[in-house]
CSV table of C-alpha atoms in Angstrom, one decimal:
chain,number,residue,atom,x,y,z
A,989,MET,CA,6.8,23.0,30.7
A,990,THR,CA,6.8,20.4,33.5
A,991,GLN,CA,6.8,16.7,33.0
A,992,GLN,CA,3.2,16.6,34.1
A,993,ASP,CA,2.3,19.2,31.5
A,994,ASP,CA,4.2,17.2,28.9
A,995,PHE,CA,2.3,14.0,29.9
A,996,GLU,CA,-1.1,15.8,29.7
A,997,SER,CA,-0.3,17.4,26.3
A,998,LEU,CA,0.1,13.9,24.7
A,999,ASP,CA,-3.0,12.1,23.7
A,1000,CYS,CA,-2.8,8.3,24.2
A,1001,THR,CA,-4.1,7.8,20.7
A,1002,ALA,CA,-1.2,10.0,19.3
A,1003,VAL,CA,1.3,8.1,21.4
A,1004,LEU,CA,0.2,4.7,20.2
A,1005,ALA,CA,0.2,5.9,16.6
A,1006,ASP,CA,3.9,6.9,17.0
A,1007,VAL,CA,4.9,3.7,18.9
A,1008,TRP,CA,6.2,2.0,15.7
A,1009,LEU,CA,8.3,5.1,14.9
A,1010,MET,CA,9.8,4.8,18.3
A,1011,LEU,CA,10.4,1.1,18.0
A,1012,ASP,CA,12.0,1.4,14.6
A,1013,GLY,CA,14.2,4.3,15.8
A,1014,GLU,CA,12.6,6.6,13.2
A,1015,CYS,CA,11.7,9.5,15.5
A,1016,ASP,CA,14.1,12.2,16.7
A,1017,GLU,CA,15.5,12.2,20.2
A,1018,THR,CA,13.2,14.9,21.5
A,1019,SER,CA,10.1,13.0,20.3
A,1020,ARG,CA,11.4,9.7,21.6
A,1021,ALA,CA,12.1,11.1,25.0
A,1022,ARG,CA,8.6,12.7,25.1
A,1023,LEU,CA,6.9,9.5,24.0
A,1024,GLN,CA,9.0,7.5,26.5
A,1025,ARG,CA,8.0,9.8,29.4
A,1026,HIS,CA,4.3,9.4,28.5
A,1027,ILE,CA,4.7,5.6,28.2
A,1028,ASP,CA,6.4,5.5,31.6
A,1029,ASP,CA,3.6,7.5,33.3
A,1030,CYS,CA,0.6,5.9,31.5
A,1031,GLY,CA,-0.2,2.3,32.4
A,1032,SER,CA,-2.4,1.6,29.3
A,1033,CYS,CA,0.2,3.0,26.9
A,1034,LEU,CA,3.0,1.1,28.7
A,1035,GLU,CA,1.0,-2.1,28.2
A,1036,ALA,CA,0.3,-1.3,24.5
A,1037,TYR,CA,3.9,-0.4,24.0
A,1038,GLY,CA,5.0,-3.8,25.5
A,1039,ILE,CA,2.6,-5.7,23.2
A,1040,GLU,CA,3.9,-3.8,20.1
A,1041,GLU,CA,7.5,-4.4,21.2
A,1042,LYS,CA,6.8,-8.1,21.5
A,1043,VAL,CA,5.1,-8.2,18.0
A,1044,LYS,CA,8.1,-6.5,16.5
A,1045,SER,CA,10.5,-8.9,18.1
A,1046,LEU,CA,8.5,-11.9,17.0
A,1047,VAL,CA,8.3,-10.6,13.4
A,1048,ALA,CA,12.1,-10.0,13.4
A,1049,ARG,CA,12.8,-13.5,14.7
A,1050,LYS,CA,10.4,-15.3,12.3
A,1051,CYS,CA,11.1,-13.2,9.2
A,1052,GLY,CA,14.5,-11.7,9.7
A,1053,GLY,CA,16.6,-14.7,8.7
A,1054,GLU,CA,15.6,-14.9,5.1
A,1055,HIS,CA,17.8,-13.1,2.6
A,1056,ALA,CA,17.1,-12.4,-1.1
A,1057,PRO,CA,19.3,-14.3,-3.5
A,1058,ASP,CA,22.4,-12.6,-4.9
A,1059,GLY,CA,21.8,-10.5,-7.9
A,1060,LEU,CA,18.0,-10.1,-7.2
A,1061,ARG,CA,18.4,-6.4,-6.7
A,1062,ASP,CA,20.2,-6.0,-10.0
A,1063,ARG,CA,17.6,-8.1,-11.9
A,1064,LEU,CA,14.7,-6.2,-10.4
A,1065,ARG,CA,16.4,-2.9,-11.3
A,1066,VAL,CA,16.7,-4.0,-14.9
A,1067,GLN,CA,13.1,-5.2,-15.0
A,1068,LEU,CA,11.8,-1.9,-13.5
A,1069,ARG,CA,13.7,0.1,-16.1
A,1070,THR,CA,12.5,-2.0,-19.0
A,1071,VAL,CA,9.4,-0.6,-20.7
A,1072,THR,CA,7.2,-3.2,-22.2
A,1073,VAL,CA,4.7,-2.0,-24.8
A,1074,GLU,CA,2.1,-4.4,-25.8
A,1075,TYR,CA,-0.1,-3.9,-28.8
A,1076,ARG,CA,-3.5,-5.4,-28.8
A,1077,GLU,CA,-6.1,-5.1,-31.5
A,1078,THR,CA,-9.7,-5.6,-30.8
A,1079,VAL,CA,-11.8,-6.9,-33.6
A,1080,GLU,CA,-15.6,-6.8,-33.3
A,1081,ILE,CA,-17.4,-9.7,-35.0
A,1082,ARG,CA,-21.0,-9.2,-35.7
A,1083,GLU,CA,-23.5,-11.9,-36.3
A,1084,SER,CA,-24.1,-12.4,-40.1
A,1085,ALA,CA,-27.8,-12.0,-39.5
A,1086,GLU,CA,-27.3,-8.4,-38.4
A,1087,ILE,CA,-25.3,-7.7,-41.5
A,1088,ARG,CA,-28.1,-9.2,-43.7
A,1089,GLU,CA,-30.8,-7.2,-42.0
A,1090,SER,CA,-28.9,-4.0,-42.6
A,1091,ALA,CA,-28.4,-4.9,-46.3
A,1092,GLU,CA,-32.1,-5.7,-46.7
A,1093,ILE,CA,-33.1,-2.4,-45.2
A,1094,ARG,CA,-30.8,-0.5,-47.6
A,1095,GLU,CA,-32.2,-2.5,-50.6
A,1096,SER,CA,-35.8,-1.8,-49.7
A,1097,ALA,CA,-35.1,2.0,-49.4
A,1098,GLU,CA,-33.7,2.2,-52.9
A,1099,PRO,CA,-36.1,2.9,-55.7
A,1100,PRO,CA,-36.7,0.1,-58.1
A,1101,ARG,CA,-34.4,-0.1,-61.1
A,1102,GLY,CA,-36.0,-0.1,-64.4
């Protein structure tokens, strides 16, 4: 397969979907080289890659300096392993009028006592 064939076999949508994998170093060397060749040959993908690279750099600069407090990982691990069981009882309260109506119906259905 020539480089031109390789370029044509990659859809720009697929390349742009994998840009973050490439930026994060999460794709294998073969995929990275293939994506890089496409980006180098495709102006619109090169522009999109540049924008994504700048966004990643900006996020790293603005959010990368904060570190979690010491011991947070251990406290979270303990919390995640703790099972909390909560018992809740639902009590239905009916209006006293409904209860009276039902008692009256039962009384009227009974034969008179003699």
